[in-house]
């Protein structure tokens, strides 16, 4: 997308606004598919929580993706856009047995990540095949805030508890049709990932009724200049060899699954905000935009880095800025950023705003959540309206409150 397209969108739909370029989503999807072309049956289930707009889900569906979901609401959104429930996997953590049963009744593949629920579900529904989420105790990435496969993680059933899983299977007569792992959001070292997959193969061979093995996600994408990203092509090549060898010894061509979120949508997204004020202090120059962590919380929540560009005047002399929001709390998007000289009213573009940005937005400070626009076939399509004052009040109930005069005095 060109800057002029982004600026036109701000003119048309106001600021702040999220924009997603469908071309990038499609090319990332194809890149992943190509990387694993050595595998006979590949299944990509898009992780809905990264960006859950219905139009994005439709785009994924048209690409042939299934969905990875973590709540019954995400499941319902998938069904709403016409996905076959068989193409949805439910991988929740810490949700109730009732919710799992409700989702299962919709025909969705269940993935269970603790022994207690596994035993209860298996006892009540021995005929429903389920997948089990294994924790291989491997730390695939550096950031412990987003790594979920290490030993202290709350996710998955410990690989050391495999004998207990097998006992539950035997006692209940249930069928395990898949094994799953998801080590977190930052695979940097492919050999570590391969090590984790070897552990999963070891678990897998102990189950006789498998249809698929799901390796979760954690593909890292570049955020900063010079950032290393997961070498998908190398991973695809190495894993395919091992997967095919496993299938051969298992005696069946299983499906290889992944659940990418960030990889598919992160780089497609731009968050556009307008500079309300340029404020010189004794130590820095602040550029204050018409947004805050209510709309984009990742920099404050995960210390994540989003490149920031002045798309109104991209050719100006570069200066150092601290880019901050308008929330009445510290909400710094970036410090010491070299950005083309900013004047009030300029539009800044925050890159990599596709994954975990809008989906984590809130109404803090009683602000509206922004509009979302999908750039598709060189056309801007509004896929979510900006909220209104009525939306803010929609569920509030204004009860009659009267404090007795004597107390007020
Ligand atoms: C969040 C999540 C994903 C997606 O992770 P990304 O890093 O965005 O690709 C996949 N699987 C499960 C179970 C998840 O919780």
CSV table of C-alpha atoms and ligand atoms in Angstrom, one decimal:
chain,number,residue,atom,x,y,z
A,1,UNK,CA,0.0,0.0,0.0
A,2,UNK,CA,1.2,3.5,-0.7
A,3,UNK,CA,1.1,6.4,1.7
A,4,UNK,CA,-1.5,8.2,-0.4
A,5,UNK,CA,-3.9,5.3,-0.1
A,6,UNK,CA,-3.5,5.3,3.7
A,7,UNK,CA,-4.0,9.1,3.8
A,8,UNK,CA,-7.1,8.8,1.7
A,9,UNK,CA,-8.5,6.2,4.2
A,10,UNK,CA,-7.9,8.6,7.1
A,11,UNK,CA,-9.7,11.4,5.1
A,12,UNK,CA,-12.6,9.1,4.5
A,13,UNK,CA,-13.0,7.2,7.8
A,14,UNK,CA,-11.2,9.5,10.2
A,15,UNK,CA,-8.5,8.8,12.7
A,16,UNK,CA,-7.4,6.7,14.4
A,17,UNK,CA,-8.0,3.8,12.1
A,18,UNK,CA,-6.7,0.3,11.4
A,19,UNK,CA,-6.0,-0.7,7.8
A,20,UNK,CA,-5.2,-4.3,6.6
A,21,UNK,CA,-3.7,-5.1,3.2
A,22,UNK,CA,-5.2,-8.4,2.0
A,23,UNK,CA,-2.3,-8.9,-0.5
A,24,UNK,CA,0.1,-9.3,2.4
A,25,UNK,CA,-2.2,-11.8,4.1
A,26,UNK,CA,-2.5,-13.8,0.9
A,27,UNK,CA,1.3,-13.8,0.3
A,28,UNK,CA,2.1,-14.9,3.8
A,29,UNK,CA,-0.4,-17.7,3.5
A,30,UNK,CA,1.2,-18.8,0.3
A,31,UNK,CA,4.6,-18.6,1.7
A,32,UNK,CA,3.7,-20.9,4.6
A,33,UNK,CA,2.0,-23.3,2.2
A,34,UNK,CA,5.0,-23.4,-0.1
A,35,UNK,CA,7.4,-23.9,2.8
A,36,UNK,CA,5.6,-27.1,3.7
A,37,UNK,CA,5.0,-28.4,0.2
A,38,UNK,CA,7.0,-31.5,1.1
A,39,UNK,CA,4.1,-32.6,3.3
A,40,UNK,CA,1.1,-34.5,1.7
A,41,UNK,CA,-1.6,-33.2,4.0
A,42,UNK,CA,-1.1,-29.7,5.4
A,43,UNK,CA,-3.7,-27.8,7.4
A,44,UNK,CA,-3.4,-24.2,8.4
A,45,UNK,CA,-5.8,-23.1,11.1
A,46,UNK,CA,-5.7,-19.3,11.4
A,47,UNK,CA,-5.5,-18.2,15.1
A,48,UNK,CA,-8.6,-16.0,15.3
A,49,UNK,CA,-7.5,-14.1,18.4
A,50,UNK,CA,-4.8,-12.3,16.5
A,51,UNK,CA,-7.4,-10.4,14.4
A,52,UNK,CA,-10.9,-11.5,14.7
A,53,UNK,CA,-12.9,-9.4,12.2
A,54,UNK,CA,-15.5,-11.4,10.3
A,55,UNK,CA,-14.2,-10.1,7.0
A,56,UNK,CA,-10.7,-11.3,7.8
A,57,UNK,CA,-12.1,-14.7,8.8
A,58,UNK,CA,-13.9,-14.8,5.4
A,59,UNK,CA,-10.6,-14.0,3.6
A,60,UNK,CA,-9.0,-16.9,5.5
A,61,UNK,CA,-11.8,-19.2,4.6
A,62,UNK,CA,-11.4,-18.3,0.9
A,63,UNK,CA,-7.7,-19.1,1.1
A,64,UNK,CA,-8.6,-22.6,2.4
A,65,UNK,CA,-7.6,-22.0,6.0
A,66,UNK,CA,-9.4,-23.5,9.0
A,67,UNK,CA,-9.6,-21.7,12.3
A,68,UNK,CA,-7.9,-22.0,15.6
A,69,UNK,CA,-10.2,-20.7,18.4
A,70,UNK,CA,-9.9,-20.2,22.1
A,71,UNK,CA,-13.5,-19.2,23.1
A,72,UNK,CA,-17.0,-20.3,22.0
A,73,UNK,CA,-17.5,-16.8,20.7
A,74,UNK,CA,-14.6,-17.2,18.3
A,75,UNK,CA,-16.1,-20.6,17.2
A,76,UNK,CA,-19.4,-18.9,16.6
A,77,UNK,CA,-17.8,-16.2,14.5
A,78,UNK,CA,-16.2,-18.9,12.4
A,79,UNK,CA,-19.5,-20.7,11.9
A,80,UNK,CA,-21.1,-17.3,11.0
A,81,UNK,CA,-18.8,-16.8,8.1
A,82,UNK,CA,-19.8,-20.3,6.9
A,83,UNK,CA,-16.9,-22.4,8.0
A,84,UNK,CA,-17.5,-26.1,8.3
A,85,UNK,CA,-17.1,-26.9,12.0
A,86,UNK,CA,-14.8,-29.7,11.0
A,87,UNK,CA,-12.4,-27.0,9.9
A,88,UNK,CA,-12.3,-25.4,13.4
A,89,UNK,CA,-10.2,-26.5,16.3
A,90,UNK,CA,-10.9,-25.3,19.8
A,91,UNK,CA,-7.7,-24.9,21.8
A,92,UNK,CA,-8.8,-23.1,25.0
A,93,UNK,CA,-6.9,-22.9,28.3
A,94,UNK,CA,-8.7,-23.0,31.6
A,95,UNK,CA,-12.3,-22.9,30.3
A,96,UNK,CA,-15.1,-24.8,31.8
A,97,UNK,CA,-16.1,-28.4,30.9
A,98,UNK,CA,-19.5,-26.9,30.0
A,99,UNK,CA,-18.0,-24.6,27.4
A,100,UNK,CA,-16.0,-27.4,25.9
A,101,UNK,CA,-19.1,-29.6,25.7
A,102,UNK,CA,-21.1,-26.9,24.0
A,103,UNK,CA,-18.4,-26.3,21.4
A,104,UNK,CA,-18.0,-30.1,20.9
A,105,UNK,CA,-21.8,-30.3,20.3
A,106,UNK,CA,-21.3,-27.9,17.4
A,107,UNK,CA,-19.1,-30.5,15.7
A,108,UNK,CA,-15.8,-28.6,16.3
A,109,UNK,CA,-12.5,-30.5,17.0
A,110,UNK,CA,-11.7,-30.2,20.7
A,111,UNK,CA,-8.2,-29.9,22.0
A,112,UNK,CA,-7.8,-30.5,25.7
A,113,UNK,CA,-4.9,-29.2,27.7
A,114,UNK,CA,-5.3,-30.7,31.2
A,115,UNK,CA,-5.9,-34.1,32.7
A,116,UNK,CA,-8.9,-33.2,34.9
A,117,UNK,CA,-11.0,-32.1,31.9
A,118,UNK,CA,-9.7,-34.9,29.8
A,119,UNK,CA,-10.9,-37.5,32.3
A,120,UNK,CA,-14.3,-35.8,32.7
A,121,UNK,CA,-14.8,-35.3,29.0
A,122,UNK,CA,-13.7,-38.8,28.2
A,123,UNK,CA,-16.0,-40.3,30.8
A,124,UNK,CA,-19.0,-38.4,29.5
A,125,UNK,CA,-18.3,-38.5,25.8
A,126,UNK,CA,-16.2,-41.6,25.0
A,127,UNK,CA,-17.2,-41.5,21.4
A,128,UNK,CA,-16.0,-38.0,20.6
A,129,UNK,CA,-12.4,-38.0,19.4
A,130,UNK,CA,-10.2,-35.3,21.0
A,131,UNK,CA,-6.8,-33.9,20.5
A,132,UNK,CA,-4.4,-33.4,23.5
A,133,UNK,CA,-2.2,-30.4,24.0
A,134,UNK,CA,1.3,-31.5,25.2
A,135,UNK,CA,3.8,-29.2,26.9
A,136,UNK,CA,7.2,-30.3,25.6
A,137,UNK,CA,9.0,-28.1,28.2
A,138,UNK,CA,10.9,-26.4,25.5
A,139,UNK,CA,11.6,-22.6,25.4
A,140,UNK,CA,11.5,-21.8,21.8
A,141,UNK,CA,11.9,-18.0,22.0
A,142,UNK,CA,13.5,-15.4,24.2
A,143,UNK,CA,10.5,-13.4,25.5
A,144,UNK,CA,9.1,-15.2,28.6
A,145,UNK,CA,6.0,-13.0,28.4
A,146,UNK,CA,4.9,-14.7,25.2
A,147,UNK,CA,6.6,-18.1,25.6
A,148,UNK,CA,4.0,-20.7,26.7
A,149,UNK,CA,5.9,-24.0,26.3
A,150,UNK,CA,8.4,-23.8,29.1
A,151,UNK,CA,8.2,-25.8,32.3
A,152,UNK,CA,6.3,-23.3,34.4
A,153,UNK,CA,3.8,-22.5,31.7
A,154,UNK,CA,0.1,-23.0,32.5
A,155,UNK,CA,-0.5,-24.4,29.0
A,156,UNK,CA,-0.7,-28.1,28.0
A,157,UNK,CA,-0.3,-31.4,29.7
A,158,UNK,CA,3.3,-32.1,30.6
A,159,UNK,CA,5.0,-34.6,28.3
A,160,UNK,CA,6.0,-36.4,31.5
A,161,UNK,CA,2.3,-37.1,32.2
A,162,UNK,CA,1.8,-39.0,28.9
A,163,UNK,CA,1.3,-42.3,30.9
A,164,UNK,CA,-1.5,-40.7,32.8
A,165,UNK,CA,-3.1,-39.6,29.5
A,166,UNK,CA,-2.8,-43.2,28.2
A,167,UNK,CA,-4.4,-44.5,31.4
A,168,UNK,CA,-7.4,-42.0,31.0
A,169,UNK,CA,-7.8,-43.1,27.4
A,170,UNK,CA,-7.8,-46.8,28.4
A,171,UNK,CA,-10.2,-46.3,31.4
A,172,UNK,CA,-12.7,-44.2,29.5
A,173,UNK,CA,-12.5,-45.8,26.1
A,174,UNK,CA,-12.1,-42.4,24.5
A,175,UNK,CA,-10.2,-41.8,21.2
A,176,UNK,CA,-7.3,-39.4,20.8
A,177,UNK,CA,-7.2,-38.3,17.1
A,178,UNK,CA,-4.5,-35.6,17.4
A,179,UNK,CA,-1.6,-34.4,19.4
A,180,UNK,CA,-0.7,-30.7,19.7
A,181,UNK,CA,1.9,-28.3,21.0
A,182,UNK,CA,2.2,-24.6,20.9
A,183,UNK,CA,5.4,-23.3,22.3
A,184,UNK,CA,4.8,-19.5,22.2
A,185,UNK,CA,5.1,-16.6,20.0
A,186,UNK,CA,8.8,-16.3,19.0
A,187,UNK,CA,10.5,-19.2,17.4
A,188,UNK,CA,14.0,-18.0,16.7
A,189,UNK,CA,16.0,-21.2,16.8
A,190,UNK,CA,14.7,-23.8,14.3
A,191,UNK,CA,16.7,-26.6,15.9
A,192,UNK,CA,15.0,-26.0,19.2
A,193,UNK,CA,11.7,-26.2,17.5
A,194,UNK,CA,12.7,-29.4,15.8
A,195,UNK,CA,13.8,-30.7,19.2
A,196,UNK,CA,10.3,-30.0,20.5
A,197,UNK,CA,8.7,-31.7,17.5
A,198,UNK,CA,10.8,-34.8,18.2
A,199,UNK,CA,9.4,-34.9,21.7
A,200,UNK,CA,5.9,-34.6,20.2
A,201,UNK,CA,6.6,-37.5,17.8
A,202,UNK,CA,7.6,-39.6,20.7
A,203,UNK,CA,4.3,-38.9,22.4
A,204,UNK,CA,2.4,-39.3,19.1
A,205,UNK,CA,3.6,-42.8,18.5
A,206,UNK,CA,1.9,-44.0,21.7
A,207,UNK,CA,-1.6,-43.1,20.4
A,208,UNK,CA,-3.1,-45.6,17.9
A,209,UNK,CA,-5.9,-43.5,16.4
A,210,UNK,CA,-4.2,-40.3,15.3
A,211,UNK,CA,-5.4,-38.3,12.3
A,212,UNK,CA,-3.2,-35.2,12.7
A,213,UNK,CA,-0.3,-33.7,14.5
A,214,UNK,CA,-0.6,-30.0,15.2
A,215,UNK,CA,2.6,-27.9,15.8
A,216,UNK,CA,0.8,-24.8,16.9
A,217,UNK,CA,2.5,-21.6,16.0
A,218,UNK,CA,5.1,-19.1,17.1
A,219,UNK,CA,6.4,-18.0,13.8
A,220,UNK,CA,8.2,-14.7,14.4
A,221,UNK,CA,7.9,-11.9,11.9
A,222,UNK,CA,10.2,-8.9,11.7
A,223,UNK,CA,9.1,-5.8,13.6
A,224,UNK,CA,12.3,-3.7,13.7
A,225,UNK,CA,14.8,-3.0,10.9
A,226,UNK,CA,17.3,-5.9,11.0
A,227,UNK,CA,15.0,-8.1,13.1
A,228,UNK,CA,15.5,-11.8,12.5
A,229,UNK,CA,12.4,-13.7,11.6
A,230,UNK,CA,11.7,-17.5,11.7
A,231,UNK,CA,13.2,-19.0,8.6
A,232,UNK,CA,10.0,-20.7,7.5
A,233,UNK,CA,11.5,-22.3,4.4
A,234,UNK,CA,14.3,-24.0,6.4
A,235,UNK,CA,11.8,-25.1,9.1
A,236,UNK,CA,9.4,-26.4,6.4
A,237,UNK,CA,12.2,-28.4,4.8
A,238,UNK,CA,13.5,-29.9,8.1
A,239,UNK,CA,10.2,-30.6,9.6
A,240,UNK,CA,8.7,-32.2,6.5
A,241,UNK,CA,11.5,-34.7,6.4
A,242,UNK,CA,10.9,-35.7,10.0
A,243,UNK,CA,7.1,-35.7,9.7
A,244,UNK,CA,7.1,-37.9,6.6
A,245,UNK,CA,9.5,-40.3,8.3
A,246,UNK,CA,7.2,-40.4,11.3
A,247,UNK,CA,4.1,-41.1,9.1
A,248,UNK,CA,6.0,-43.9,7.5
A,249,UNK,CA,6.8,-45.6,10.8
A,250,UNK,CA,3.3,-44.9,12.1
A,251,UNK,CA,1.8,-46.5,9.1
A,252,UNK,CA,-0.5,-43.7,8.1
A,253,UNK,CA,-0.4,-40.4,6.3
A,254,UNK,CA,-1.4,-38.0,9.0
A,255,UNK,CA,-2.3,-34.3,8.6
A,256,UNK,CA,0.3,-31.8,9.6
A,257,UNK,CA,-1.3,-28.8,11.3
A,258,UNK,CA,-0.2,-25.3,12.2
A,259,UNK,CA,-2.1,-22.4,13.8
A,260,UNK,CA,-0.5,-19.2,12.7
A,261,UNK,CA,-1.8,-15.9,13.8
A,262,UNK,CA,0.9,-13.3,13.8
A,263,UNK,CA,2.6,-14.7,10.8
A,264,UNK,CA,-0.4,-14.3,8.6
A,265,UNK,CA,-1.7,-10.9,9.7
A,266,UNK,CA,0.9,-8.9,11.6
A,267,UNK,CA,2.6,-7.2,8.7
A,268,UNK,CA,-0.6,-6.6,6.8
A,269,UNK,CA,-1.7,-4.1,9.3
A,270,UNK,CA,-1.2,-0.3,9.7
A,271,UNK,CA,-2.5,1.7,12.6
A,272,UNK,CA,-3.0,5.3,11.6
A,273,UNK,CA,-3.2,8.1,14.1
A,274,UNK,CA,-3.0,11.9,13.9
A,275,UNK,CA,-0.6,14.0,15.9
A,276,UNK,CA,-2.6,16.3,18.2
A,277,UNK,CA,0.3,18.1,19.7
A,278,UNK,CA,4.1,18.4,19.4
A,279,UNK,CA,5.5,19.2,22.9
A,280,UNK,CA,9.0,20.2,23.6
A,281,UNK,CA,10.2,19.5,27.1
A,282,UNK,CA,13.5,19.9,28.8
A,283,UNK,CA,14.6,16.4,27.8
A,284,UNK,CA,12.8,15.3,24.6
A,285,UNK,CA,10.2,16.2,22.0
A,286,UNK,CA,6.9,14.4,22.4
A,287,UNK,CA,4.6,13.8,19.5
A,288,UNK,CA,1.2,13.1,21.1
A,289,UNK,CA,-1.3,11.2,18.9
A,290,UNK,CA,-5.1,10.9,19.0
A,291,UNK,CA,-4.8,7.4,20.5
A,292,UNK,CA,-3.2,5.4,23.3
A,293,UNK,CA,-3.0,2.0,24.8
A,294,UNK,CA,-6.7,1.8,24.5
A,295,UNK,CA,-6.2,1.1,20.8
A,296,UNK,CA,-2.7,-0.3,20.6
A,297,UNK,CA,-1.4,-1.8,23.9
A,298,UNK,CA,1.4,-4.1,22.7
A,299,UNK,CA,4.3,-1.5,23.2
A,300,UNK,CA,3.2,-1.0,26.8
A,301,UNK,CA,2.1,-4.6,27.5
A,302,UNK,CA,4.9,-6.6,25.8
A,303,UNK,CA,7.5,-3.9,25.3
A,304,UNK,CA,7.0,-4.6,21.6
A,305,UNK,CA,8.5,-2.4,18.9
A,306,UNK,CA,6.3,-1.0,16.1
A,307,UNK,CA,8.0,1.1,13.5
A,308,UNK,CA,6.5,4.5,13.2
A,309,UNK,CA,6.5,6.7,10.1
A,310,UNK,CA,5.2,10.2,9.3
A,311,UNK,CA,3.2,9.4,6.2
A,312,UNK,CA,2.0,13.0,5.8
A,313,UNK,CA,5.6,14.3,5.3
A,314,UNK,CA,7.8,11.2,4.7
A,315,UNK,CA,10.7,13.2,3.2
A,316,UNK,CA,11.2,15.7,5.9
A,317,UNK,CA,14.4,16.0,7.9
A,318,UNK,CA,14.6,13.2,10.5
A,319,UNK,CA,14.3,14.2,14.2
A,320,UNK,CA,14.1,12.2,17.4
A,321,UNK,CA,10.7,11.9,19.0
A,322,UNK,CA,9.0,10.2,21.9
A,323,UNK,CA,5.6,9.1,20.5
A,324,UNK,CA,2.9,9.0,23.1
A,325,UNK,CA,-0.8,8.7,23.4
A,326,UNK,CA,-3.6,10.8,24.9
A,327,UNK,CA,-4.5,8.4,27.7
A,328,UNK,CA,-4.2,9.8,31.3
A,329,UNK,CA,-1.5,7.4,32.1
A,330,UNK,CA,1.9,6.7,30.7
A,331,UNK,CA,1.3,5.3,27.2
A,332,UNK,CA,4.5,5.5,25.2
A,333,UNK,CA,4.5,4.0,21.8
A,334,UNK,CA,8.2,4.5,21.2
A,335,UNK,CA,11.1,6.6,22.5
A,336,UNK,CA,14.0,8.1,20.7
A,337,UNK,CA,12.4,7.3,17.3
A,338,UNK,CA,13.9,9.0,14.3
A,339,UNK,CA,10.9,10.2,12.3
A,340,UNK,CA,10.6,12.7,9.5
A,341,UNK,CA,9.9,16.1,11.1
A,342,UNK,CA,6.4,16.1,12.5
A,343,UNK,CA,4.0,19.0,12.6
A,344,UNK,CA,0.6,18.9,14.3
A,345,UNK,CA,-2.0,17.3,12.2
A,346,UNK,CA,0.4,14.9,10.5
A,347,UNK,CA,-0.6,11.2,10.3
A,348,UNK,CA,1.7,8.6,11.8
A,349,UNK,CA,1.6,5.0,10.6
A,350,UNK,CA,2.4,2.3,13.1
A,351,UNK,CA,3.6,-0.9,11.3
A,352,UNK,CA,2.9,-4.5,12.1
A,353,UNK,CA,-0.5,-3.5,13.4
A,354,UNK,CA,-2.4,-6.6,12.1
A,355,UNK,CA,-1.9,-9.0,15.0
A,356,UNK,CA,-3.0,-8.5,18.6
A,357,UNK,CA,-3.7,-4.8,18.1
A,358,UNK,CA,-7.3,-4.2,17.4
A,359,UNK,CA,-8.2,-7.5,19.0
A,360,UNK,CA,-6.8,-6.2,22.3
A,361,UNK,CA,-8.3,-2.7,22.1
A,362,UNK,CA,-10.5,-1.4,24.8
A,363,UNK,CA,-12.7,1.6,25.7
A,364,UNK,CA,-10.4,2.9,28.5
A,365,UNK,CA,-10.9,6.6,29.1
A,366,UNK,CA,-14.3,6.1,27.5
A,367,UNK,CA,-12.9,6.4,24.0
A,368,UNK,CA,-14.4,4.8,21.0
A,369,UNK,CA,-12.6,1.8,19.4
A,370,UNK,CA,-11.4,2.7,15.9
A,371,UNK,CA,-12.7,1.7,12.6
A,372,UNK,CA,-11.1,-1.1,10.6
A,373,UNK,CA,-10.6,-1.0,6.8
A,374,UNK,CA,-9.6,-3.8,4.5
A,375,UNK,CA,-7.6,-2.8,1.5
A,376,UNK,CA,-8.6,-5.4,-1.1
A,377,UNK,CA,-8.2,-5.3,-4.9
A,378,UNK,CA,-6.9,-1.7,-4.6
A,379,UNK,CA,-10.1,-0.6,-2.8
A,380,UNK,CA,-10.8,0.4,0.7
A,381,UNK,CA,-13.6,-1.6,2.3
A,382,UNK,CA,-14.9,-0.6,5.7
A,383,UNK,CA,-15.1,-3.7,7.8
A,384,UNK,CA,-15.9,-2.2,11.2
A,385,UNK,CA,-17.4,1.2,11.9
A,386,UNK,CA,-15.9,3.4,14.5
A,387,UNK,CA,-17.8,3.2,17.7
A,388,UNK,CA,-20.2,5.9,18.8
A,389,UNK,CA,-21.3,7.3,22.1
A,390,UNK,CA,-24.4,5.0,22.0
A,391,UNK,CA,-22.1,2.0,21.7
A,392,UNK,CA,-20.2,3.1,24.8
A,393,UNK,CA,-23.5,3.3,26.8
A,394,UNK,CA,-25.1,0.3,25.2
A,395,UNK,CA,-25.0,-2.0,28.2
A,396,UNK,CA,-25.0,0.5,31.0
A,397,UNK,CA,-28.1,0.7,33.2
A,398,UNK,CA,-28.7,4.0,34.7
A,399,UNK,CA,-30.5,3.3,38.0
A,400,UNK,CA,-32.2,5.9,40.2
A,401,UNK,CA,-29.7,7.0,42.8
A,402,UNK,CA,-30.7,9.4,45.5
A,403,UNK,CA,-28.6,10.0,48.5
A,404,UNK,CA,-30.5,11.4,51.5
A,405,UNK,CA,-29.9,15.1,52.0
A,406,UNK,CA,-28.8,14.6,55.6
A,407,UNK,CA,-25.9,12.4,54.3
A,408,UNK,CA,-24.8,14.7,51.6
A,409,UNK,CA,-24.5,17.5,54.1
B,1,LIG,C1,-2.2,-17.5,20.2
B,1,LIG,C2,-2.1,-18.9,19.7
B,1,LIG,C3,-1.7,-19.2,18.4
B,1,LIG,C4,-1.2,-18.1,17.5
B,1,LIG,O1,0.1,-17.7,17.8
B,1,LIG,P1,0.9,-16.6,16.9
B,1,LIG,O2,2.1,-16.4,17.6
B,1,LIG,O3,0.0,-15.4,16.7
B,1,LIG,O4,1.1,-17.3,15.6
B,1,LIG,C5,-1.7,-20.5,18.0
B,1,LIG,N1,-2.1,-21.5,18.8
B,1,LIG,C6,-2.6,-21.3,20.0
B,1,LIG,C7,-3.1,-22.4,20.9
B,1,LIG,C8,-2.6,-20.0,20.5
B,1,LIG,O5,-3.0,-19.8,21.8
